mmCIF file of C-alpha atoms in Angstrom:
data_model
loop_
_atom_site.group_PDB
_atom_site.id
_atom_site.type_symbol
_atom_site.label_atom_id
_atom_site.label_comp_id
_atom_site.label_asym_id
_atom_site.label_seq_id
_atom_site.Cartn_x
_atom_site.Cartn_y
_atom_site.Cartn_z
ATOM 1 C CA MET A 25 41.077 -5.535 61.646
ATOM 2 C CA HIS A 26 37.404 -5.945 62.328
ATOM 3 C CA ALA A 27 36.298 -7.635 65.588
ATOM 4 C CA ARG A 28 34.395 -10.726 64.852
ATOM 5 C CA PRO A 29 30.546 -10.174 65.655
ATOM 6 C CA ALA A 30 29.306 -11.868 68.820
ATOM 7 C CA LYS A 31 27.179 -15.166 67.636
ATOM 8 C CA PRO A 32 23.507 -14.386 68.109
ATOM 9 C CA VAL A 33 21.653 -16.215 71.452
ATOM 10 C CA ARG A 34 18.445 -17.967 70.411
ATOM 11 C CA TRP A 35 16.852 -17.890 73.840
ATOM 12 C CA ALA A 36 13.444 -18.988 72.510
ATOM 13 C CA ALA A 37 15.421 -22.158 71.041
ATOM 14 C CA LYS A 38 17.297 -22.815 74.292
ATOM 15 C CA PHE A 39 14.185 -22.368 76.493
ATOM 16 C CA LEU A 40 12.526 -24.773 73.994
ATOM 17 C CA TRP A 41 15.079 -27.430 74.431
ATOM 18 C CA LEU A 42 15.007 -26.836 78.239
ATOM 19 C CA VAL A 43 11.195 -27.559 78.267
ATOM 20 C CA ILE A 44 11.758 -30.826 76.220
ATOM 21 C CA THR A 45 14.471 -31.820 78.318
ATOM 22 C CA ALA A 46 12.428 -31.294 81.209
ATOM 23 C CA ILE A 47 9.533 -33.428 79.700
ATOM 24 C CA VAL A 48 11.468 -36.180 78.743
ATOM 25 C CA VAL A 49 13.142 -36.304 82.317
ATOM 26 C CA ALA A 50 9.673 -36.038 84.045
ATOM 27 C CA ALA A 51 8.450 -39.033 81.621
ATOM 28 C CA PHE A 52 10.957 -41.479 82.820
ATOM 29 C CA TRP A 53 10.832 -40.372 86.568
ATOM 30 C CA SER A 54 6.829 -40.879 86.650
ATOM 31 C CA VAL A 55 7.169 -44.279 84.713
ATOM 32 C CA ARG A 56 9.747 -45.582 87.545
ATOM 33 C CA ILE A 57 11.753 -48.215 85.590
ATOM 34 C CA LYS A 58 13.479 -50.673 87.389
ATOM 35 C CA TRP A 59 16.661 -50.461 85.684
ATOM 36 C CA SER A 60 18.227 -53.222 87.123
ATOM 37 C CA SER A 61 15.658 -55.556 85.272
ATOM 38 C CA LEU A 62 17.446 -54.771 82.102
ATOM 39 C CA ALA A 63 20.444 -56.935 83.060
ATOM 40 C CA GLU A 64 17.976 -59.890 83.021
ATOM 41 C CA PHE A 65 16.138 -59.086 79.906
ATOM 42 C CA PRO A 66 18.746 -60.993 77.588
ATOM 43 C CA ALA A 67 18.274 -64.253 79.574
ATOM 44 C CA GLU A 68 14.318 -63.866 79.828
ATOM 45 C CA PHE A 69 14.224 -63.122 76.060
ATOM 46 C CA SER A 70 16.150 -66.212 75.519
ATOM 47 C CA LYS A 71 13.852 -68.246 77.506
ATOM 48 C CA TYR A 72 10.927 -67.140 75.855
ATOM 49 C CA LEU A 73 12.359 -67.497 72.280
ATOM 50 C CA GLY A 74 12.776 -71.006 72.978
ATOM 51 C CA LEU A 75 9.197 -71.459 74.274
ATOM 52 C CA LEU A 76 7.686 -70.123 71.372
ATOM 53 C CA PHE A 77 10.097 -71.721 68.562
ATOM 54 C CA GLY A 78 11.546 -74.450 70.066
ATOM 55 C CA PRO A 79 9.553 -75.799 68.206
ATOM 56 C CA PRO A 80 6.435 -74.132 67.586
ATOM 57 C CA ASP A 81 3.136 -76.181 67.417
ATOM 58 C CA TRP A 82 2.509 -77.036 63.870
ATOM 59 C CA SER A 83 -0.803 -78.568 64.757
ATOM 60 C CA LYS A 84 -2.248 -75.347 65.158
ATOM 61 C CA PHE A 85 -1.037 -73.852 61.672
ATOM 62 C CA GLY A 86 -4.566 -74.481 60.375
ATOM 63 C CA GLU A 87 -6.129 -72.496 62.950
ATOM 64 C CA ALA A 88 -3.361 -69.628 63.030
ATOM 65 C CA PHE A 89 -3.620 -69.307 59.404
ATOM 66 C CA ASP A 90 -7.580 -69.044 59.497
ATOM 67 C CA ALA A 91 -7.351 -66.429 62.082
ATOM 68 C CA THR A 92 -4.832 -64.155 60.200
ATOM 69 C CA ILE A 93 -6.977 -64.359 56.843
ATOM 70 C CA LEU A 94 -9.862 -63.121 59.157
ATOM 71 C CA SER A 95 -7.834 -60.083 60.370
ATOM 72 C CA VAL A 96 -6.977 -59.658 56.845
ATOM 73 C CA GLN A 97 -10.532 -59.647 55.640
ATOM 74 C CA MET A 98 -11.285 -57.152 58.651
ATOM 75 C CA ALA A 99 -8.445 -54.715 57.081
ATOM 76 C CA TRP A 100 -10.023 -55.247 53.466
ATOM 77 C CA ILE A 101 -13.400 -54.536 54.521
ATOM 78 C CA GLY A 102 -12.428 -51.480 56.749
ATOM 79 C CA THR A 103 -9.833 -50.150 54.005
ATOM 80 C CA VAL A 104 -12.916 -50.241 51.387
ATOM 81 C CA LEU A 105 -15.345 -48.873 53.714
ATOM 82 C CA GLY A 106 -13.270 -45.910 54.407
ATOM 83 C CA ILE A 107 -11.919 -45.306 50.752
ATOM 84 C CA ILE A 108 -15.947 -44.981 49.752
ATOM 85 C CA ILE A 109 -16.600 -42.581 52.404
ATOM 86 C CA SER A 110 -13.248 -40.460 52.770
ATOM 87 C CA PHE A 111 -12.980 -40.016 48.861
ATOM 88 C CA PRO A 112 -15.728 -37.625 48.050
ATOM 89 C CA LEU A 113 -14.962 -35.805 51.662
ATOM 90 C CA SER A 114 -11.466 -35.243 50.565
ATOM 91 C CA PHE A 115 -12.899 -33.374 47.290
ATOM 92 C CA LEU A 116 -14.885 -31.351 49.663
ATOM 93 C CA ALA A 117 -12.182 -30.561 52.257
ATOM 94 C CA SER A 118 -9.714 -29.305 49.652
ATOM 95 C CA ARG A 119 -9.037 -25.619 49.106
ATOM 96 C CA GLY A 120 -10.374 -24.346 45.707
ATOM 97 C CA LEU A 121 -12.561 -27.119 44.740
ATOM 98 C CA ALA A 122 -14.925 -26.618 47.631
ATOM 99 C CA PRO A 123 -16.489 -23.571 49.532
ATOM 100 C CA SER A 124 -14.321 -22.795 53.002
ATOM 101 C CA VAL A 125 -17.197 -23.355 54.547
ATOM 102 C CA LEU A 126 -16.875 -26.983 53.963
ATOM 103 C CA ASN A 127 -13.180 -27.129 54.168
ATOM 104 C CA TRP A 128 -12.447 -26.153 57.745
ATOM 105 C CA PRO A 129 -15.061 -28.512 59.228
ATOM 106 C CA LEU A 130 -14.081 -31.697 57.342
ATOM 107 C CA ARG A 131 -10.462 -30.992 58.398
ATOM 108 C CA ALA A 132 -11.486 -30.580 61.652
ATOM 109 C CA LEU A 133 -13.518 -34.063 61.606
ATOM 110 C CA PHE A 134 -10.467 -35.748 60.090
ATOM 111 C CA ALA A 135 -8.018 -34.613 62.757
ATOM 112 C CA VAL A 136 -10.619 -35.764 65.589
ATOM 113 C CA ILE A 137 -10.860 -39.107 63.971
ATOM 114 C CA ARG A 138 -7.036 -39.252 63.626
ATOM 115 C CA ALA A 139 -6.993 -38.528 67.415
ATOM 116 C CA VAL A 140 -8.792 -41.379 68.317
ATOM 117 C CA PRO A 141 -7.105 -44.597 68.126
ATOM 118 C CA GLU A 142 -9.065 -47.422 66.520
ATOM 119 C CA VAL A 143 -9.193 -49.953 69.842
ATOM 120 C CA VAL A 144 -11.059 -46.816 71.710
ATOM 121 C CA ILE A 145 -13.442 -46.668 68.494
ATOM 122 C CA ALA A 146 -14.030 -50.505 68.410
ATOM 123 C CA ILE A 147 -15.186 -50.026 72.525
ATOM 124 C CA LEU A 148 -17.587 -47.178 71.695
ATOM 125 C CA ILE A 149 -19.457 -49.258 69.054
ATOM 126 C CA LEU A 150 -19.486 -52.519 70.495
ATOM 127 C CA SER A 151 -23.060 -51.851 72.220
ATOM 128 C CA VAL A 152 -24.363 -51.484 68.681
ATOM 129 C CA THR A 153 -22.318 -54.177 66.844
ATOM 130 C CA GLY A 154 -21.291 -56.680 69.457
ATOM 131 C CA LEU A 155 -18.076 -58.456 69.770
ATOM 132 C CA THR A 156 -17.676 -59.555 66.243
ATOM 133 C CA PRO A 157 -15.265 -59.379 63.546
ATOM 134 C CA PHE A 158 -17.660 -56.539 61.740
ATOM 135 C CA THR A 159 -16.826 -54.245 64.757
ATOM 136 C CA GLY A 160 -13.245 -54.407 64.094
ATOM 137 C CA ALA A 161 -13.937 -53.792 60.410
ATOM 138 C CA LEU A 162 -16.044 -50.854 61.307
ATOM 139 C CA ALA A 163 -13.463 -49.273 63.429
ATOM 140 C CA LEU A 164 -10.882 -49.645 60.842
ATOM 141 C CA ALA A 165 -13.371 -47.870 58.605
ATOM 142 C CA ILE A 166 -13.895 -44.996 61.016
ATOM 143 C CA GLY A 167 -10.176 -44.575 61.530
ATOM 144 C CA SER A 168 -9.143 -44.627 58.048
ATOM 145 C CA ILE A 169 -11.711 -42.001 57.108
ATOM 146 C CA GLY A 170 -9.259 -39.739 59.277
ATOM 147 C CA THR A 171 -6.125 -40.606 57.747
ATOM 148 C CA LEU A 172 -7.209 -41.092 53.872
ATOM 149 C CA GLY A 173 -9.370 -37.760 54.075
ATOM 150 C CA LYS A 174 -6.274 -35.960 55.314
ATOM 151 C CA TRP A 175 -3.946 -37.583 52.588
ATOM 152 C CA GLY A 176 -6.631 -37.063 50.109
ATOM 153 C CA TYR A 177 -6.950 -33.317 50.302
ATOM 154 C CA GLU A 178 -3.320 -32.621 50.621
ATOM 155 C CA ALA A 179 -2.733 -34.363 47.360
ATOM 156 C CA PHE A 180 -5.289 -32.653 45.655
ATOM 157 C CA GLU A 181 -4.333 -29.358 46.660
ATOM 158 C CA GLY A 182 -0.904 -30.471 45.959
ATOM 159 C CA VAL A 183 -1.294 -31.036 42.061
ATOM 160 C CA ASP A 184 0.434 -29.068 39.244
ATOM 161 C CA GLY A 185 -1.466 -25.792 38.453
ATOM 162 C CA GLY A 186 -0.709 -25.952 34.825
ATOM 163 C CA PRO A 187 -3.926 -28.387 34.128
ATOM 164 C CA LEU A 188 -5.964 -26.528 36.471
ATOM 165 C CA GLU A 189 -5.491 -23.619 34.874
ATOM 166 C CA GLY A 190 -6.145 -25.133 31.386
ATOM 167 C CA VAL A 191 -9.497 -26.469 32.489
ATOM 168 C CA ARG A 192 -10.430 -22.796 33.841
ATOM 169 C CA ALA A 193 -9.302 -21.154 30.628
ATOM 170 C CA THR A 194 -11.824 -23.435 28.612
ATOM 171 C CA GLY A 195 -14.841 -22.548 30.963
ATOM 172 C CA GLY A 196 -14.558 -25.890 32.971
ATOM 173 C CA GLY A 197 -16.746 -25.945 36.119
ATOM 174 C CA THR A 198 -15.857 -27.641 39.547
ATOM 175 C CA LEU A 199 -16.502 -31.164 38.277
ATOM 176 C CA ALA A 200 -14.514 -30.506 35.137
ATOM 177 C CA LEU A 201 -11.736 -29.258 37.093
ATOM 178 C CA ILE A 202 -11.811 -32.456 39.473
ATOM 179 C CA ARG A 203 -12.104 -34.710 36.383
ATOM 180 C CA TRP A 204 -9.403 -33.075 33.914
ATOM 181 C CA GLY A 205 -7.155 -30.948 35.954
ATOM 182 C CA VAL A 206 -6.796 -32.598 39.729
ATOM 183 C CA TRP A 207 -7.532 -36.388 39.490
ATOM 184 C CA PRO A 208 -5.202 -37.337 36.465
ATOM 185 C CA SER A 209 -2.398 -35.873 38.795
ATOM 186 C CA ALA A 210 -3.330 -37.065 42.066
ATOM 187 C CA GLN A 211 -4.470 -40.669 41.097
ATOM 188 C CA PRO A 212 -1.257 -42.577 41.558
ATOM 189 C CA GLU A 213 -0.411 -41.064 44.580
ATOM 190 C CA VAL A 214 -4.067 -41.375 46.188
ATOM 191 C CA PHE A 215 -4.064 -45.036 45.137
ATOM 192 C CA SER A 216 -0.693 -45.765 47.076
ATOM 193 C CA PHE A 217 -2.273 -43.960 49.841
ATOM 194 C CA TRP A 218 -5.172 -46.592 49.693
ATOM 195 C CA LEU A 219 -2.598 -49.336 49.598
ATOM 196 C CA TYR A 220 -0.446 -47.870 52.336
ATOM 197 C CA ARG A 221 -3.745 -47.782 54.470
ATOM 198 C CA PHE A 222 -4.460 -51.416 54.154
ATOM 199 C CA GLU A 223 -1.168 -52.398 55.302
ATOM 200 C CA ILE A 224 -1.942 -50.203 58.270
ATOM 201 C CA ASN A 225 -5.114 -51.717 58.927
ATOM 202 C CA VAL A 226 -3.460 -55.466 58.520
ATOM 203 C CA ARG A 227 -1.466 -54.653 61.460
ATOM 204 C CA ALA A 228 -4.276 -52.566 63.515
ATOM 205 C CA SER A 229 -6.893 -55.897 63.420
ATOM 206 C CA ALA A 230 -4.185 -57.625 65.456
ATOM 207 C CA ILE A 231 -4.552 -55.146 68.097
ATOM 208 C CA LEU A 232 -8.389 -54.835 67.360
ATOM 209 C CA GLY A 233 -8.753 -58.571 68.096
ATOM 210 C CA LEU A 234 -7.251 -58.473 71.711
ATOM 211 C CA ILE A 235 -10.866 -57.016 72.734
ATOM 212 C CA GLY A 236 -12.690 -59.809 71.292
ATOM 213 C CA ALA A 237 -13.184 -58.648 67.779
ATOM 214 C CA GLY A 238 -11.855 -61.761 66.567
ATOM 215 C CA GLY A 239 -8.685 -62.517 64.198
ATOM 216 C CA ILE A 240 -5.290 -62.481 65.085
ATOM 217 C CA GLY A 241 -5.629 -60.914 68.357
ATOM 218 C CA LYS A 242 -8.111 -63.114 69.626
ATOM 219 C CA MET A 243 -6.354 -66.313 69.266
ATOM 220 C CA LEU A 244 -3.174 -64.865 70.825
ATOM 221 C CA GLN A 245 -4.974 -63.531 73.712
ATOM 222 C CA ASP A 246 -6.454 -67.094 74.349
ATOM 223 C CA ASN A 247 -2.975 -68.689 73.729
ATOM 224 C CA VAL A 248 -1.250 -66.185 76.057
ATOM 225 C CA GLN A 249 -3.645 -66.465 78.755
ATOM 226 C CA PHE A 250 -3.313 -70.260 79.078
ATOM 227 C CA ARG A 251 0.532 -70.160 78.548
ATOM 228 C CA ASN A 252 0.424 -72.094 75.292
ATOM 229 C CA TRP A 253 3.391 -70.755 74.247
ATOM 230 C CA ASP A 254 4.276 -73.294 71.223
ATOM 231 C CA ALA A 255 0.791 -72.109 69.912
ATOM 232 C CA VAL A 256 1.816 -68.201 70.242
ATOM 233 C CA GLY A 257 4.874 -69.120 68.060
ATOM 234 C CA MET A 258 2.794 -70.748 65.456
ATOM 235 C CA LEU A 259 0.588 -67.702 65.244
ATOM 236 C CA LEU A 260 3.306 -65.471 65.210
ATOM 237 C CA LEU A 261 5.290 -67.118 62.433
ATOM 238 C CA VAL A 262 2.132 -67.067 60.172
ATOM 239 C CA VAL A 263 1.348 -63.312 60.908
ATOM 240 C CA ILE A 264 4.868 -62.616 59.951
ATOM 241 C CA VAL A 265 4.885 -64.465 56.997
ATOM 242 C CA VAL A 266 1.314 -63.256 55.675
ATOM 243 C CA THR A 267 2.207 -59.577 56.638
ATOM 244 C CA MET A 268 5.470 -59.484 54.846
ATOM 245 C CA ILE A 269 3.788 -61.135 51.745
ATOM 246 C CA ILE A 270 1.156 -58.660 51.714
ATOM 247 C CA ASP A 271 3.921 -55.699 52.222
ATOM 248 C CA GLN A 272 5.808 -57.028 49.065
ATOM 249 C CA ILE A 273 2.531 -57.223 47.186
ATOM 250 C CA SER A 274 1.598 -53.647 47.900
ATOM 251 C CA GLY A 275 4.860 -52.081 47.877
ATOM 252 C CA THR A 276 5.360 -53.619 44.146
ATOM 253 C CA VAL A 277 1.841 -52.012 43.266
ATOM 254 C CA ARG A 278 2.830 -48.942 44.850
ATOM 255 C CA ASN A 279 6.174 -48.538 42.974
ATOM 256 C CA ARG A 280 4.304 -49.323 39.872
ATOM 257 C CA LEU A 281 1.705 -46.634 40.434
ATOM 258 C CA ILE A 282 4.104 -44.116 41.467
ATOM 259 C CA HIS A 283 7.505 -44.757 39.196
ATOM 260 C CA GLY A 284 5.633 -46.907 36.517
ATOM 261 C CA VAL A 285 8.151 -50.177 37.352
ATOM 262 C CA TRP A 286 7.200 -53.467 38.530
ATOM 263 C CA GLU A 287 9.817 -54.153 41.254
ATOM 264 C CA VAL A 288 9.409 -56.022 44.315
ATOM 265 C CA PRO A 289 10.692 -53.880 47.186
ATOM 266 C CA LEU A 290 12.769 -56.549 48.548
ATOM 267 C CA LEU A 291 14.727 -56.898 45.228
ATOM 268 C CA ARG A 292 15.022 -53.198 44.874
ATOM 269 C CA SER A 293 16.882 -52.986 48.152
ATOM 270 C CA TYR A 294 19.155 -55.900 46.999
ATOM 271 C CA ARG A 295 19.938 -54.227 43.758
ATOM 272 C CA ARG A 296 20.785 -51.038 45.541
ATOM 273 C CA ARG A 297 23.112 -52.576 47.856
ATOM 274 C CA MET A 298 24.767 -54.732 44.900
ATOM 275 C CA SER A 299 25.128 -51.573 43.252
ATOM 276 C CA MET A 300 26.699 -49.468 46.003
ATOM 277 C CA ARG A 301 29.262 -52.699 46.866
ATOM 278 C CA ARG A 302 30.110 -52.357 43.080
ATOM 279 C CA GLU A 303 30.919 -48.943 43.229
ATOM 280 C CA ARG A 304 32.882 -49.014 46.404
ATOM 281 C CA MET A 305 34.807 -51.759 44.626
ATOM 282 C CA GLU A 306 35.673 -49.916 41.585
ATOM 283 C CA PRO A 307 39.194 -48.051 41.380
#
């Protein structure tokens, strides 16, 4: 009877987990969390929920709605500008569609942009544009270039090779390769990326308002500063409802682009749960 071979010891994996554990422990230690305050959190949370929504200040509905729409407009302008700039750059960053002398610098540029938060970008351009909603839109546009550029060249490089070979076999050049080989296959995915980035920008626009760019964040900062909690509650209600509506519309369009079916995400989740429930009930 042969002896069972000894289980190999993966020292590299063990060392990596040890390093990760040490980093996590050091992070908790340096933050100096007051664990005793966690016991007070439920009571404090309930208290502020009552201040926010018991009841919210409905007289602030118009102001909250206008601030929310301003943030959505900032997100829309930033997304459109980001698309216009990042779309051609994505082709230039794609291997096989442009020389490598262009690929790597553009990929590095996208990585640098993604590494800088939109708030930092907005602060850097404040001296040029001032504290206006346009500052927030420009910051969102620059941030969008980094993510949309990366998603774009990854989508272009991931298309099926069959159409590309067909275009090359007929003697097509780079423009023909992009028009007939790459774009038809990547189009649904790229469009869904654009919509998803718009959703991200809607949320990011609220943060930009905290530095004075206007919109949701500006109104939130003003009312929190003066402890107008009922007005903050009204703003949160409007923000939640408008954001959920945008998410559902965007998700429906993305589902149509990718799967070819018009279906609201909430309804899709509901149908999936009902289907799983029926399957469990069947004998």
